[in-house]
Amino acid sequence: MLATSATKLRNNLFEYLEKVKNGETIVVYLKKKEVAKLIPPNISNWRDQMKTKIKLLVPPDEIIEPIEGMWRDYV
């Protein structure tokens, strides 16, 4: 993690953005107080996200099972 003043960030913005792009986190200070953090984006592969499986809290049969008596008026 790097730390810099807002003035240094302004004067060397593209240099700091390149560091963030490479995975560094930069803390920005204004008058010796932390005011911001530059963090790299969480870039992920969409294919990996599609591999995620849904975890059911109840069995599938229970999800599609009608509640007793609820459908009597409609059948």
Backbone as JSON Lines, residues from 0, in Angstrom:
{"i":0,"aa":"M","n":[0.85,-1.17,0.0],"ca":[0.0,0.0,0.0],"c":[0.9,1.23,0.0]}
{"i":1,"aa":"L","n":[0.6,2.14,-0.89],"ca":[1.34,3.4,-1.0],"c":[0.5,4.54,-0.42]}
{"i":2,"aa":"A","n":[1.18,5.57,0.03],"ca":[0.5,6.76,0.53],"c":[1.06,7.98,-0.2]}
{"i":3,"aa":"T","n":[0.18,8.92,-0.49],"ca":[0.6,10.14,-1.17],"c":[-0.32,11.3,-0.8]}
{"i":4,"aa":"S","n":[0.17,12.49,-1.03],"ca":[-0.66,13.67,-0.8],"c":[-1.49,13.93,-2.05]}
{"i":5,"aa":"A","n":[-2.54,14.7,-1.88],"ca":[-3.4,15.04,-3.01],"c":[-2.62,15.83,-4.06]}
{"i":6,"aa":"T","n":[-1.7,16.65,-3.63],"ca":[-0.89,17.45,-4.56],"c":[-0.01,16.54,-5.42]}
{"i":7,"aa":"K","n":[0.67,15.59,-4.78],"ca":[1.52,14.66,-5.53],"c":[0.68,13.8,-6.48]}
{"i":8,"aa":"L","n":[-0.49,13.42,-6.03],"ca":[-1.38,12.63,-6.89],"c":[-1.77,13.44,-8.12]}
{"i":9,"aa":"R","n":[-2.12,14.69,-7.92],"ca":[-2.51,15.56,-9.04],"c":[-1.36,15.73,-10.03]}
{"i":10,"aa":"N","n":[-0.16,15.93,-9.51],"ca":[1.0,16.18,-10.37],"c":[1.49,14.93,-11.1]}
{"i":11,"aa":"N","n":[1.2,13.76,-10.54],"ca":[1.69,12.5,-11.12],"c":[0.55,11.5,-11.31]}
{"i":12,"aa":"L","n":[-0.59,11.99,-11.71],"ca":[-1.8,11.16,-11.76],"c":[-1.61,9.89,-12.57]}
{"i":13,"aa":"F","n":[-1.08,9.99,-13.77],"ca":[-0.98,8.82,-14.64],"c":[0.01,7.79,-14.1]}
{"i":14,"aa":"E","n":[1.03,8.26,-13.42],"ca":[1.99,7.35,-12.78],"c":[1.3,6.54,-11.68]}
{"i":15,"aa":"Y","n":[0.49,7.22,-10.87],"ca":[-0.23,6.54,-9.8],"c":[-1.31,5.61,-10.35]}
{"i":16,"aa":"L","n":[-1.97,6.03,-11.41],"ca":[-2.99,5.17,-12.01],"c":[-2.38,3.89,-12.57]}
{"i":17,"aa":"E","n":[-1.18,3.99,-13.1],"ca":[-0.48,2.8,-13.6],"c":[-0.16,1.85,-12.45]}
{"i":18,"aa":"K","n":[0.22,2.41,-11.3],"ca":[0.49,1.57,-10.12],"c":[-0.78,0.87,-9.65]}
{"i":19,"aa":"V","n":[-1.9,1.59,-9.67],"ca":[-3.18,0.98,-9.27],"c":[-3.55,-0.11,-10.27]}
{"i":20,"aa":"K","n":[-3.33,0.15,-11.52],"ca":[-3.61,-0.84,-12.57],"c":[-2.82,-2.12,-12.34]}
{"i":21,"aa":"N","n":[-1.6,-1.98,-11.8],"ca":[-0.74,-3.13,-11.53],"c":[-1.03,-3.78,-10.18]}
{"i":22,"aa":"G","n":[-2.07,-3.34,-9.48],"ca":[-2.49,-4.01,-8.26],"c":[-2.21,-3.28,-6.96]}
{"i":23,"aa":"E","n":[-1.55,-2.14,-7.01],"ca":[-1.24,-1.39,-5.79],"c":[-2.48,-0.65,-5.29]}
{"i":24,"aa":"T","n":[-2.56,-0.49,-3.98],"ca":[-3.57,0.37,-3.37],"c":[-2.88,1.65,-2.93]}
{"i":25,"aa":"I","n":[-3.5,2.78,-3.21],"ca":[-2.9,4.07,-2.88],"c":[-3.85,4.83,-1.97]}
{"i":26,"aa":"V","n":[-3.32,5.29,-0.84],"ca":[-4.08,6.1,0.11],"c":[-3.72,7.56,-0.15]}
{"i":27,"aa":"V","n":[-4.73,8.4,-0.29],"ca":[-4.52,9.82,-0.6],"c":[-4.81,10.63,0.66]}
{"i":28,"aa":"Y","n":[-3.87,11.53,0.99],"ca":[-4.01,12.39,2.16],"c":[-4.16,13.84,1.74]}
{"i":29,"aa":"L","n":[-5.0,14.55,2.46],"ca":[-5.18,15.98,2.27],"c":[-5.04,16.63,3.65]}
{"i":30,"aa":"K","n":[-4.05,17.47,3.81],"ca":[-3.76,18.1,5.1],"c":[-3.57,17.05,6.2]}
{"i":31,"aa":"K","n":[-2.83,16.01,5.88],"ca":[-2.46,14.93,6.79],"c":[-3.64,14.07,7.25]}
{"i":32,"aa":"K","n":[-4.76,14.16,6.54],"ca":[-5.92,13.32,6.84],"c":[-6.22,12.45,5.63]}
{"i":33,"aa":"E","n":[-6.49,11.19,5.91],"ca":[-6.82,10.27,4.82],"c":[-8.17,10.67,4.22]}
{"i":34,"aa":"V","n":[-8.2,10.88,2.91],"ca":[-9.44,11.31,2.26],"c":[-9.91,10.34,1.18]}
{"i":35,"aa":"A","n":[-9.02,9.48,0.7],"ca":[-9.43,8.57,-0.38],"c":[-8.48,7.39,-0.47]}
{"i":36,"aa":"K","n":[-8.99,6.32,-1.09],"ca":[-8.17,5.16,-1.42],"c":[-8.41,4.83,-2.87]}
{"i":37,"aa":"L","n":[-7.34,4.64,-3.6],"ca":[-7.43,4.16,-4.97],"c":[-7.12,2.68,-4.94]}
{"i":38,"aa":"I","n":[-8.08,1.87,-5.33],"ca":[-7.9,0.43,-5.3],"c":[-8.12,-0.13,-6.7]}
{"i":39,"aa":"P","n":[-7.42,-1.21,-7.03],"ca":[-7.6,-1.79,-8.37],"c":[-9.0,-2.37,-8.5]}
{"i":40,"aa":"P","n":[-9.55,-2.34,-9.71],"ca":[-10.88,-2.91,-9.91],"c":[-10.84,-4.42,-9.77]}
{"i":41,"aa":"N","n":[-11.97,-4.97,-9.37],"ca":[-12.09,-6.41,-9.24],"c":[-12.52,-6.96,-10.6]}
{"i":42,"aa":"I","n":[-11.55,-7.26,-11.45],"ca":[-11.85,-7.76,-12.79],"c":[-11.89,-9.27,-12.73]}
{"i":43,"aa":"S","n":[-13.0,-9.82,-13.14],"ca":[-13.11,-11.27,-13.14],"c":[-13.59,-11.76,-14.49]}
{"i":44,"aa":"N","n":[-13.32,-12.98,-14.74],"ca":[-13.73,-13.61,-15.98],"c":[-15.2,-13.99,-15.88]}
{"i":45,"aa":"W","n":[-16.02,-13.58,-16.84],"ca":[-17.45,-13.88,-16.78],"c":[-17.7,-15.38,-16.85]}
{"i":46,"aa":"R","n":[-16.8,-16.11,-17.47],"ca":[-16.98,-17.57,-17.55],"c":[-16.86,-18.2,-16.17]}
{"i":47,"aa":"D","n":[-15.95,-17.68,-15.35],"ca":[-15.81,-18.19,-13.99],"c":[-17.07,-17.92,-13.17]}
{"i":48,"aa":"Q","n":[-17.69,-16.77,-13.39],"ca":[-18.91,-16.44,-12.66],"c":[-20.06,-17.37,-13.05]}
{"i":49,"aa":"M","n":[-20.08,-17.81,-14.3],"ca":[-21.15,-18.69,-14.77],"c":[-21.01,-20.1,-14.19]}
{"i":50,"aa":"K","n":[-19.82,-20.45,-13.71],"ca":[-19.6,-21.77,-13.14],"c":[-20.15,-21.88,-11.71]}
{"i":51,"aa":"T","n":[-20.48,-20.77,-11.12],"ca":[-20.99,-20.77,-9.76],"c":[-22.35,-21.47,-9.73]}
{"i":52,"aa":"K","n":[-22.47,-22.41,-8.83],"ca":[-23.73,-23.15,-8.73],"c":[-24.57,-22.58,-7.6]}
{"i":53,"aa":"I","n":[-25.86,-22.62,-7.8],"ca":[-26.79,-22.14,-6.79],"c":[-26.87,-23.18,-5.67]}
{"i":54,"aa":"K","n":[-26.82,-22.71,-4.45],"ca":[-26.95,-23.6,-3.31],"c":[-28.37,-23.43,-2.76]}
{"i":55,"aa":"L","n":[-29.16,-24.48,-2.87],"ca":[-30.53,-24.43,-2.38],"c":[-30.57,-24.73,-0.89]}
{"i":56,"aa":"L","n":[-31.41,-24.01,-0.19],"ca":[-31.55,-24.24,1.25],"c":[-32.56,-25.33,1.55]}
{"i":57,"aa":"V","n":[-33.41,-25.64,0.57],"ca":[-34.4,-26.71,0.71],"c":[-34.3,-27.59,-0.53]}
{"i":58,"aa":"P","n":[-34.77,-28.83,-0.46],"ca":[-34.73,-29.7,-1.63],"c":[-35.62,-29.15,-2.76]}
{"i":59,"aa":"P","n":[-35.26,-29.41,-4.03],"ca":[-36.05,-28.9,-5.15],"c":[-37.51,-29.36,-5.12]}
{"i":60,"aa":"D","n":[-37.77,-30.58,-4.65],"ca":[-39.14,-31.08,-4.57],"c":[-40.0,-30.2,-3.66]}
{"i":61,"aa":"E","n":[-39.4,-29.7,-2.62],"ca":[-40.13,-28.87,-1.67],"c":[-40.45,-27.49,-2.27]}
{"i":62,"aa":"I","n":[-39.61,-27.02,-3.16],"ca":[-39.84,-25.71,-3.78],"c":[-41.04,-25.73,-4.7]}
{"i":63,"aa":"I","n":[-41.18,-26.79,-5.5],"ca":[-42.26,-26.83,-6.49],"c":[-43.51,-27.53,-5.97]}
{"i":64,"aa":"E","n":[-43.46,-28.01,-4.76],"ca":[-44.61,-28.69,-4.17],"c":[-45.68,-27.67,-3.77]}
{"i":65,"aa":"P","n":[-46.92,-27.82,-4.26],"ca":[-47.96,-26.86,-3.88],"c":[-48.34,-27.0,-2.41]}
{"i":66,"aa":"I","n":[-48.74,-25.9,-1.84],"ca":[-49.19,-25.91,-0.45],"c":[-50.58,-26.52,-0.42]}
{"i":67,"aa":"E","n":[-50.79,-27.46,0.51],"ca":[-52.07,-28.16,0.61],"c":[-53.22,-27.18,0.81]}
{"i":68,"aa":"G","n":[-54.26,-27.36,0.05],"ca":[-55.46,-26.55,0.2],"c":[-55.42,-25.24,-0.56]}
{"i":69,"aa":"M","n":[-54.26,-24.78,-0.93],"ca":[-54.15,-23.5,-1.61],"c":[-54.73,-23.56,-3.02]}
{"i":70,"aa":"W","n":[-54.6,-24.7,-3.68],"ca":[-55.0,-24.82,-5.08],"c":[-56.42,-25.38,-5.24]}
{"i":71,"aa":"R","n":[-57.07,-25.76,-4.17],"ca":[-58.4,-26.37,-4.28],"c":[-59.41,-25.45,-4.95]}
{"i":72,"aa":"D","n":[-59.33,-24.15,-4.7],"ca":[-60.28,-23.21,-5.3],"c":[-60.03,-23.01,-6.79]}
{"i":73,"aa":"Y","n":[-58.85,-23.34,-7.25],"ca":[-58.5,-23.1,-8.65],"c":[-58.6,-24.35,-9.51]}
{"i":74,"aa":"V","n":[-58.73,-25.51,-8.92],"ca":[-58.77,-26.76,-9.7],"c":[-60.18,-27.24,-9.87]}
